[in-house]
Structure formats: C-alpha cells, structure tokens
Amino acid sequence: MNNKVLILVAALLAAIVGFWAYQQSQPATSEVAITATGYGHQSDTLVVYQPQRQLEPFHLTDHQQQPFDNQRLVGNWSLIFLGYTFCPDICPMTLAMLNGIYPKLQQASELPVQVVFVSADPQRDTTEKLNAYLNYFNPSFVAATGPHPDLFPLTRNLGLAYALYDGADQDNYLVDHSASIVLINPNGHIHGVFKPVAVPGEIPTVKASQLLSDFQRAITLP
C-alpha cells in the first residue's frame, strides 16, 4: 500500500470519527420514516428529520467553474447525490433515473427542484469532464466538487461517505460511495434522505417511483 492510499485511509477514518463527533454535538432529533402506507418508525425508502438538520458551511466549485456553497441551495428543493463520472453502475443509473422523473419532481413542488451531483473524485473529474457528463443526462443538473479537505466535512455532514481504492495515483481506480440521495429544503437545511432498496441480484439504487412518491410526501412536512 503506497503513501497516498495510507493518507486516504487515514482521512476516511478521521471523517468517520468526525461524523460521530458531529452527531454527538447535535441536538436530539426524531426521524419520521415514510412508507408506502404512510408514516411509521421504520422505512427502507426515506427518513425525514424533525427538526431539520443544520448544513454546515461548505465551499465547492461547480461544472461551470462557479462557486457552489450553501447559498446555492436556498430557495429550492435540492436532491444531492454523491458519486464520480467513472462510476460503472450506480451513478449513471441514478442520474438516468433522476432525469426520467425530473419533470414530475418539478410539477410536485411550488418551488424549483435541482439535482446536485457531488463528485468524490476531484483528481479525474475536472470541470470539463463534469460538464460533459451532466450534458449527457440533463444540462439542468448541477455538478460540483472540490479538494478532499472540503469534500470530507460536507459528505459526513450529509450522512454520506466515500473511499478511494486500488492506487489513487493511477488513472484507473474505484471510488466506493454512498448510494443514498439527500434532500435539502428551501431553507438550506438537511430535510431527509432517500435510501436505496436492497434487492437480491440487483445494484442498490433509489427507485424512481418510490422516490417520486416519497418526495411528494416529504415536502409537505414542516
């Protein structure tokens, strides 16, 4: 294992410890789980936080080389998904799914809805790469990334995680990342999270029909 991989492993461990410490420092919250039949204590699709969770200040750069920070999330509902453009399965499947239901998401809300793809691979995901990738799915989507010292605090704040494997100093390596989609409300707070459904023999992704149904319910909650 080379030095760069060791550094990344150490950073991931620090992120996990930091996320635990952050959670311990937050005021107690309750979770309202939304199921196909209504509200309950457990769900495999969406959890809505009550009260909403604070999103700490962050600073990234979007696919048009513009600053992307907390202010870009105010005034609309945002669906944030973590991944990378070289992802072989979960990322293209999720972005294609979000593109397919995007018009219905817009119709479901009185406020604009934006999809934000946060890249956990700043080394390969340049501005040009992110721009071309988004245009393949939907030019209305937003992509953003930044150096790992900026990405780690944001992802742990969102309740997401990622790790780089197989020699990060080469062109061919994998990024293991969460498949959940985080919902940010128009106040810029963490409103909830859509979780992938585990189906034997299938790649764990958030399903289109369930996300749309849960989104319509979630945005009506205070």
PDB file of C-alpha atoms in Angstrom:
ATOM      1  CA  MET A   1       0.000   0.000   0.000  1.00  0.00           C
ATOM      2  CA  ASN A   2       1.576   3.290  -1.054  1.00  0.00           C
ATOM      3  CA  ASN A   3       1.706   6.503   0.953  1.00  0.00           C
ATOM      4  CA  LYS A   4      -1.183   8.136  -0.889  1.00  0.00           C
ATOM      5  CA  VAL A   5      -3.508   5.236  -0.147  1.00  0.00           C
ATOM      6  CA  LEU A   6      -2.451   5.317   3.502  1.00  0.00           C
ATOM      7  CA  ILE A   7      -3.230   9.026   3.626  1.00  0.00           C
ATOM      8  CA  LEU A   8      -6.671   8.455   2.103  1.00  0.00           C
ATOM      9  CA  VAL A   9      -7.425   5.639   4.546  1.00  0.00           C
ATOM     10  CA  ALA A  10      -6.378   7.865   7.435  1.00  0.00           C
ATOM     11  CA  ALA A  11      -8.551  10.672   6.090  1.00  0.00           C
ATOM     12  CA  LEU A  12     -11.529   8.320   5.822  1.00  0.00           C
ATOM     13  CA  LEU A  13     -11.064   7.165   9.400  1.00  0.00           C
ATOM     14  CA  ALA A  14     -10.817  10.794  10.507  1.00  0.00           C
ATOM     15  CA  ALA A  15     -14.019  11.540   8.613  1.00  0.00           C
ATOM     16  CA  ILE A  16     -15.850   8.688  10.353  1.00  0.00           C
ATOM     17  CA  VAL A  17     -14.649   9.854  13.764  1.00  0.00           C
ATOM     18  CA  GLY A  18     -15.529  13.442  12.871  1.00  0.00           C
ATOM     19  CA  PHE A  19     -19.015  12.435  11.736  1.00  0.00           C
ATOM     20  CA  TRP A  20     -19.592  10.596  15.040  1.00  0.00           C
ATOM     21  CA  ALA A  21     -18.404  13.624  16.995  1.00  0.00           C
ATOM     22  CA  TYR A  22     -20.601  15.916  14.910  1.00  0.00           C
ATOM     23  CA  GLN A  23     -23.653  13.724  15.540  1.00  0.00           C
ATOM     24  CA  GLN A  24     -22.958  13.722  19.283  1.00  0.00           C
ATOM     25  CA  SER A  25     -22.784  17.511  19.317  1.00  0.00           C
ATOM     26  CA  GLN A  26     -26.143  17.970  17.586  1.00  0.00           C
ATOM     27  CA  PRO A  27     -29.411  18.447  19.489  1.00  0.00           C
ATOM     28  CA  ALA A  28     -31.605  15.379  19.670  1.00  0.00           C
ATOM     29  CA  THR A  29     -33.727  14.834  16.588  1.00  0.00           C
ATOM     30  CA  SER A  30     -36.511  12.463  15.733  1.00  0.00           C
ATOM     31  CA  GLU A  31     -36.868  10.650  12.451  1.00  0.00           C
ATOM     32  CA  VAL A  32     -40.175  10.343  10.661  1.00  0.00           C
ATOM     33  CA  ALA A  33     -39.984   7.402   8.301  1.00  0.00           C
ATOM     34  CA  ILE A  34     -42.237   7.449   5.245  1.00  0.00           C
ATOM     35  CA  THR A  35     -43.509   4.149   3.925  1.00  0.00           C
ATOM     36  CA  ALA A  36     -45.832   3.186   1.114  1.00  0.00           C
ATOM     37  CA  THR A  37     -48.731   3.160   3.566  1.00  0.00           C
ATOM     38  CA  GLY A  38     -47.957   6.357   5.464  1.00  0.00           C
ATOM     39  CA  TYR A  39     -45.764   7.239   8.419  1.00  0.00           C
ATOM     40  CA  GLY A  40     -44.092   4.789  10.730  1.00  0.00           C
ATOM     41  CA  HIS A  41     -40.969   4.118  12.773  1.00  0.00           C
ATOM     42  CA  GLN A  42     -39.089   2.114  10.152  1.00  0.00           C
ATOM     43  CA  SER A  43     -38.680   2.502   6.435  1.00  0.00           C
ATOM     44  CA  ASP A  44     -36.391   1.303   3.665  1.00  0.00           C
ATOM     45  CA  THR A  45     -37.043   4.330   1.460  1.00  0.00           C
ATOM     46  CA  LEU A  46     -36.976   7.741   3.143  1.00  0.00           C
ATOM     47  CA  VAL A  47     -36.253   9.269   6.514  1.00  0.00           C
ATOM     48  CA  VAL A  48     -37.302  12.857   7.241  1.00  0.00           C
ATOM     49  CA  TYR A  49     -35.512  14.618  10.103  1.00  0.00           C
ATOM     50  CA  GLN A  50     -37.526  16.549  12.657  1.00  0.00           C
ATOM     51  CA  PRO A  51     -36.254  19.093  13.425  1.00  0.00           C
ATOM     52  CA  GLN A  52     -34.275  19.675  10.252  1.00  0.00           C
ATOM     53  CA  ARG A  53     -30.511  19.220  10.474  1.00  0.00           C
ATOM     54  CA  GLN A  54     -28.121  22.106  10.050  1.00  0.00           C
ATOM     55  CA  LEU A  55     -25.935  22.059   6.945  1.00  0.00           C
ATOM     56  CA  GLU A  56     -22.560  23.446   7.914  1.00  0.00           C
ATOM     57  CA  PRO A  57     -20.850  25.997   5.612  1.00  0.00           C
ATOM     58  CA  PHE A  58     -19.119  24.398   2.641  1.00  0.00           C
ATOM     59  CA  HIS A  59     -17.336  25.633  -0.486  1.00  0.00           C
ATOM     60  CA  LEU A  60     -17.053  23.684  -3.755  1.00  0.00           C
ATOM     61  CA  THR A  61     -16.762  24.583  -7.447  1.00  0.00           C
ATOM     62  CA  ASP A  62     -19.466  23.649  -9.947  1.00  0.00           C
ATOM     63  CA  HIS A  63     -19.192  22.315 -13.510  1.00  0.00           C
ATOM     64  CA  GLN A  64     -19.174  25.876 -14.859  1.00  0.00           C
ATOM     65  CA  GLN A  65     -16.274  26.935 -12.617  1.00  0.00           C
ATOM     66  CA  GLN A  66     -18.604  28.915 -10.367  1.00  0.00           C
ATOM     67  CA  PRO A  67     -18.578  28.788  -6.554  1.00  0.00           C
ATOM     68  CA  PHE A  68     -21.046  26.298  -5.131  1.00  0.00           C
ATOM     69  CA  ASP A  69     -21.906  26.816  -1.473  1.00  0.00           C
ATOM     70  CA  ASN A  70     -24.835  26.863   0.949  1.00  0.00           C
ATOM     71  CA  GLN A  71     -26.435  29.858  -0.726  1.00  0.00           C
ATOM     72  CA  ARG A  72     -26.927  27.844  -3.937  1.00  0.00           C
ATOM     73  CA  LEU A  73     -29.286  25.544  -2.005  1.00  0.00           C
ATOM     74  CA  VAL A  74     -31.576  28.279  -0.671  1.00  0.00           C
ATOM     75  CA  GLY A  75     -34.916  28.897  -2.349  1.00  0.00           C
ATOM     76  CA  ASN A  76     -35.417  25.469  -3.906  1.00  0.00           C
ATOM     77  CA  TRP A  77     -35.585  21.786  -3.057  1.00  0.00           C
ATOM     78  CA  SER A  78     -32.287  20.044  -3.777  1.00  0.00           C
ATOM     79  CA  LEU A  79     -31.532  16.358  -4.293  1.00  0.00           C
ATOM     80  CA  ILE A  80     -27.837  15.726  -3.594  1.00  0.00           C
ATOM     81  CA  PHE A  81     -26.171  12.571  -4.872  1.00  0.00           C
ATOM     82  CA  LEU A  82     -22.533  11.574  -4.259  1.00  0.00           C
ATOM     83  CA  GLY A  83     -20.510   9.769  -6.919  1.00  0.00           C
ATOM     84  CA  TYR A  84     -17.967  10.151  -9.733  1.00  0.00           C
ATOM     85  CA  THR A  85     -18.019  10.202 -13.528  1.00  0.00           C
ATOM     86  CA  PHE A  86     -16.007   6.968 -13.907  1.00  0.00           C
ATOM     87  CA  CYS A  87     -18.579   5.072 -11.828  1.00  0.00           C
ATOM     88  CA  PRO A  88     -19.594   1.938 -13.753  1.00  0.00           C
ATOM     89  CA  ASP A  89     -23.112   1.439 -12.429  1.00  0.00           C
ATOM     90  CA  ILE A  90     -24.773   3.313  -9.533  1.00  0.00           C
ATOM     91  CA  CYS A  91     -24.041   6.854 -10.752  1.00  0.00           C
ATOM     92  CA  PRO A  92     -25.257   6.563 -14.356  1.00  0.00           C
ATOM     93  CA  MET A  93     -28.285   4.533 -13.232  1.00  0.00           C
ATOM     94  CA  THR A  94     -29.218   7.090 -10.562  1.00  0.00           C
ATOM     95  CA  LEU A  95     -28.705  10.120 -12.798  1.00  0.00           C
ATOM     96  CA  ALA A  96     -30.729   8.487 -15.587  1.00  0.00           C
ATOM     97  CA  MET A  97     -33.478   7.759 -13.072  1.00  0.00           C
ATOM     98  CA  LEU A  98     -33.488  11.340 -11.773  1.00  0.00           C
ATOM     99  CA  ASN A  99     -33.591  12.660 -15.337  1.00  0.00           C
ATOM    100  CA  GLY A 100     -36.588  10.456 -16.100  1.00  0.00           C
ATOM    101  CA  ILE A 101     -38.670  11.794 -13.194  1.00  0.00           C
ATOM    102  CA  TYR A 102     -37.262  15.338 -13.201  1.00  0.00           C
ATOM    103  CA  PRO A 103     -40.339  16.930 -14.885  1.00  0.00           C
ATOM    104  CA  LYS A 104     -42.632  15.252 -12.337  1.00  0.00           C
ATOM    105  CA  LEU A 105     -40.459  16.409  -9.459  1.00  0.00           C
ATOM    106  CA  GLN A 106     -40.785  19.964 -10.743  1.00  0.00           C
ATOM    107  CA  GLN A 107     -44.552  19.580 -11.029  1.00  0.00           C
ATOM    108  CA  ALA A 108     -44.805  18.230  -7.476  1.00  0.00           C
ATOM    109  CA  SER A 109     -43.291  21.354  -5.913  1.00  0.00           C
ATOM    110  CA  GLU A 110     -44.282  25.007  -5.990  1.00  0.00           C
ATOM    111  CA  LEU A 111     -40.585  25.851  -5.691  1.00  0.00           C
ATOM    112  CA  PRO A 112     -37.833  24.846  -8.146  1.00  0.00           C
ATOM    113  CA  VAL A 113     -36.173  21.446  -7.733  1.00  0.00           C
ATOM    114  CA  GLN A 114     -32.485  20.988  -8.511  1.00  0.00           C
ATOM    115  CA  VAL A 115     -30.378  17.849  -8.778  1.00  0.00           C
ATOM    116  CA  VAL A 116     -26.820  18.204  -7.467  1.00  0.00           C
ATOM    117  CA  PHE A 117     -24.162  15.618  -8.325  1.00  0.00           C
ATOM    118  CA  VAL A 118     -21.205  15.932  -5.938  1.00  0.00           C
ATOM    119  CA  SER A 119     -18.076  14.250  -7.282  1.00  0.00           C
ATOM    120  CA  ALA A 120     -15.870  12.438  -4.778  1.00  0.00           C
ATOM    121  CA  ASP A 121     -13.125  12.159  -7.410  1.00  0.00           C
ATOM    122  CA  PRO A 122     -11.671  15.655  -7.912  1.00  0.00           C
ATOM    123  CA  GLN A 123      -8.446  14.220  -9.331  1.00  0.00           C
ATOM    124  CA  ARG A 124     -10.148  12.953 -12.511  1.00  0.00           C
ATOM    125  CA  ASP A 125     -13.430  14.886 -12.501  1.00  0.00           C
ATOM    126  CA  THR A 126     -12.300  18.176 -13.958  1.00  0.00           C
ATOM    127  CA  THR A 127     -14.703  20.975 -14.818  1.00  0.00           C
ATOM    128  CA  GLU A 128     -14.727  19.867 -18.456  1.00  0.00           C
ATOM    129  CA  LYS A 129     -15.393  16.241 -17.507  1.00  0.00           C
ATOM    130  CA  LEU A 130     -18.249  17.134 -15.164  1.00  0.00           C
ATOM    131  CA  ASN A 131     -19.811  19.450 -17.739  1.00  0.00           C
ATOM    132  CA  ALA A 132     -19.758  16.798 -20.470  1.00  0.00           C
ATOM    133  CA  TYR A 133     -21.075  14.156 -18.070  1.00  0.00           C
ATOM    134  CA  LEU A 134     -24.035  16.256 -16.979  1.00  0.00           C
ATOM    135  CA  ASN A 135     -24.923  17.234 -20.530  1.00  0.00           C
ATOM    136  CA  TYR A 136     -25.316  13.552 -21.331  1.00  0.00           C
ATOM    137  CA  PHE A 137     -28.033  13.218 -18.675  1.00  0.00           C
ATOM    138  CA  ASN A 138     -29.568  16.654 -18.152  1.00  0.00           C
ATOM    139  CA  PRO A 139     -27.957  20.100 -18.671  1.00  0.00           C
ATOM    140  CA  SER A 140     -30.217  21.463 -15.921  1.00  0.00           C
ATOM    141  CA  PHE A 141     -28.454  19.352 -13.301  1.00  0.00           C
ATOM    142  CA  VAL A 142     -25.562  20.761 -11.276  1.00  0.00           C
ATOM    143  CA  ALA A 143     -22.233  19.036 -10.625  1.00  0.00           C
ATOM    144  CA  ALA A 144     -19.727  20.209  -8.047  1.00  0.00           C
ATOM    145  CA  THR A 145     -16.506  19.030  -6.471  1.00  0.00           C
ATOM    146  CA  GLY A 146     -13.521  20.243  -4.508  1.00  0.00           C
ATOM    147  CA  PRO A 147     -10.389  19.041  -2.730  1.00  0.00           C
ATOM    148  CA  HIS A 148     -10.826  16.220  -0.220  1.00  0.00           C
ATOM    149  CA  PRO A 149     -10.367  18.521   2.817  1.00  0.00           C
ATOM    150  CA  ASP A 150     -13.540  20.308   1.632  1.00  0.00           C
ATOM    151  CA  LEU A 151     -15.410  17.189   0.497  1.00  0.00           C
ATOM    152  CA  PHE A 152     -14.960  15.098   3.645  1.00  0.00           C
ATOM    153  CA  PRO A 153     -16.657  17.547   6.057  1.00  0.00           C
ATOM    154  CA  LEU A 154     -19.569  18.072   3.645  1.00  0.00           C
ATOM    155  CA  THR A 155     -20.184  14.391   2.998  1.00  0.00           C
ATOM    156  CA  ARG A 156     -20.080  13.442   6.668  1.00  0.00           C
ATOM    157  CA  ASN A 157     -22.435  16.348   7.456  1.00  0.00           C
ATOM    158  CA  LEU A 158     -24.834  14.950   4.849  1.00  0.00           C
ATOM    159  CA  GLY A 159     -24.542  11.465   6.327  1.00  0.00           C
ATOM    160  CA  LEU A 160     -22.729  10.141   3.243  1.00  0.00           C
ATOM    161  CA  ALA A 161     -19.306   8.529   2.853  1.00  0.00           C
ATOM    162  CA  TYR A 162     -16.737   7.627   0.212  1.00  0.00           C
ATOM    163  CA  ALA A 163     -13.320   5.962  -0.091  1.00  0.00           C
ATOM    164  CA  LEU A 164     -10.747   5.579  -2.879  1.00  0.00           C
ATOM    165  CA  TYR A 165      -9.180   2.201  -3.688  1.00  0.00           C
ATOM    166  CA  ASP A 166      -6.622   0.472  -5.919  1.00  0.00           C
ATOM    167  CA  GLY A 167      -3.857   3.046  -6.144  1.00  0.00           C
ATOM    168  CA  ALA A 168      -5.189   6.587  -6.295  1.00  0.00           C
ATOM    169  CA  ASP A 169      -2.025   7.784  -8.068  1.00  0.00           C
ATOM    170  CA  GLN A 170      -3.042   5.948 -11.251  1.00  0.00           C
ATOM    171  CA  ASP A 171      -5.727   6.635 -13.819  1.00  0.00           C
ATOM    172  CA  ASN A 172      -7.699   3.503 -13.082  1.00  0.00           C
ATOM    173  CA  TYR A 173      -9.150   3.231  -9.589  1.00  0.00           C
ATOM    174  CA  LEU A 174     -12.523   2.829  -7.930  1.00  0.00           C
ATOM    175  CA  VAL A 175     -14.367   5.149  -5.562  1.00  0.00           C
ATOM    176  CA  ASP A 176     -16.681   3.433  -3.110  1.00  0.00           C
ATOM    177  CA  HIS A 177     -19.514   5.789  -2.183  1.00  0.00           C
ATOM    178  CA  SER A 178     -22.964   6.009  -0.655  1.00  0.00           C
ATOM    179  CA  ALA A 179     -25.942   5.416  -2.925  1.00  0.00           C
ATOM    180  CA  SER A 180     -28.413   7.480  -0.875  1.00  0.00           C
ATOM    181  CA  ILE A 181     -29.882  10.788  -2.086  1.00  0.00           C
ATOM    182  CA  VAL A 182     -30.049  13.627   0.436  1.00  0.00           C
ATOM    183  CA  LEU A 183     -32.969  16.067   0.377  1.00  0.00           C
ATOM    184  CA  ILE A 184     -32.189  19.712   1.195  1.00  0.00           C
ATOM    185  CA  ASN A 185     -35.121  22.029   1.833  1.00  0.00           C
ATOM    186  CA  PRO A 186     -35.526  25.630   0.585  1.00  0.00           C
ATOM    187  CA  ASN A 187     -34.036  26.945   3.845  1.00  0.00           C
ATOM    188  CA  GLY A 188     -30.806  25.138   3.044  1.00  0.00           C
ATOM    189  CA  HIS A 189     -31.256  22.565   5.819  1.00  0.00           C
ATOM    190  CA  ILE A 190     -30.972  18.778   5.611  1.00  0.00           C
ATOM    191  CA  HIS A 191     -34.602  17.673   5.359  1.00  0.00           C
ATOM    192  CA  GLY A 192     -34.171  13.936   4.891  1.00  0.00           C
ATOM    193  CA  VAL A 193     -32.534  11.144   2.943  1.00  0.00           C
ATOM    194  CA  PHE A 194     -33.772   8.716   0.294  1.00  0.00           C
ATOM    195  CA  LYS A 195     -32.191   5.307   0.828  1.00  0.00           C
ATOM    196  CA  PRO A 196     -31.575   2.613  -1.781  1.00  0.00           C
ATOM    197  CA  VAL A 197     -33.646  -0.533  -1.579  1.00  0.00           C
ATOM    198  CA  ALA A 198     -31.636  -3.737  -1.361  1.00  0.00           C
ATOM    199  CA  VAL A 199     -32.906  -6.292  -3.875  1.00  0.00           C
ATOM    200  CA  PRO A 200     -31.043  -9.600  -4.242  1.00  0.00           C
ATOM    201  CA  GLY A 201     -29.190  -9.735  -7.550  1.00  0.00           C
ATOM    202  CA  GLU A 202     -29.633  -6.012  -8.264  1.00  0.00           C
ATOM    203  CA  ILE A 203     -27.414  -2.980  -7.775  1.00  0.00           C
ATOM    204  CA  PRO A 204     -28.723  -0.998  -4.762  1.00  0.00           C
ATOM    205  CA  THR A 205     -30.225   2.226  -6.098  1.00  0.00           C
ATOM    206  CA  VAL A 206     -33.107   4.506  -5.169  1.00  0.00           C
ATOM    207  CA  LYS A 207     -36.149   3.519  -7.237  1.00  0.00           C
ATOM    208  CA  ALA A 208     -37.855   6.144  -9.395  1.00  0.00           C
ATOM    209  CA  SER A 209     -41.489   5.508  -8.430  1.00  0.00           C
ATOM    210  CA  GLN A 210     -40.690   5.347  -4.719  1.00  0.00           C
ATOM    211  CA  LEU A 211     -38.563   8.494  -4.775  1.00  0.00           C
ATOM    212  CA  LEU A 212     -41.251  10.471  -6.565  1.00  0.00           C
ATOM    213  CA  SER A 213     -43.966   9.268  -4.186  1.00  0.00           C
ATOM    214  CA  ASP A 214     -41.834   9.922  -1.096  1.00  0.00           C
ATOM    215  CA  PHE A 215     -40.714  13.318  -2.378  1.00  0.00           C
ATOM    216  CA  GLN A 216     -44.322  14.443  -2.752  1.00  0.00           C
ATOM    217  CA  ARG A 217     -44.994  13.490   0.855  1.00  0.00           C
ATOM    218  CA  ALA A 218     -41.723  14.755   2.309  1.00  0.00           C
ATOM    219  CA  ILE A 219     -42.053  18.320   1.011  1.00  0.00           C
ATOM    220  CA  THR A 220     -45.393  18.694   2.811  1.00  0.00           C
ATOM    221  CA  LEU A 221     -43.774  18.067   6.196  1.00  0.00           C
ATOM    222  CA  PRO A 222     -42.657  21.087   8.235  1.00  0.00           C
TER     223      PRO A 222
END
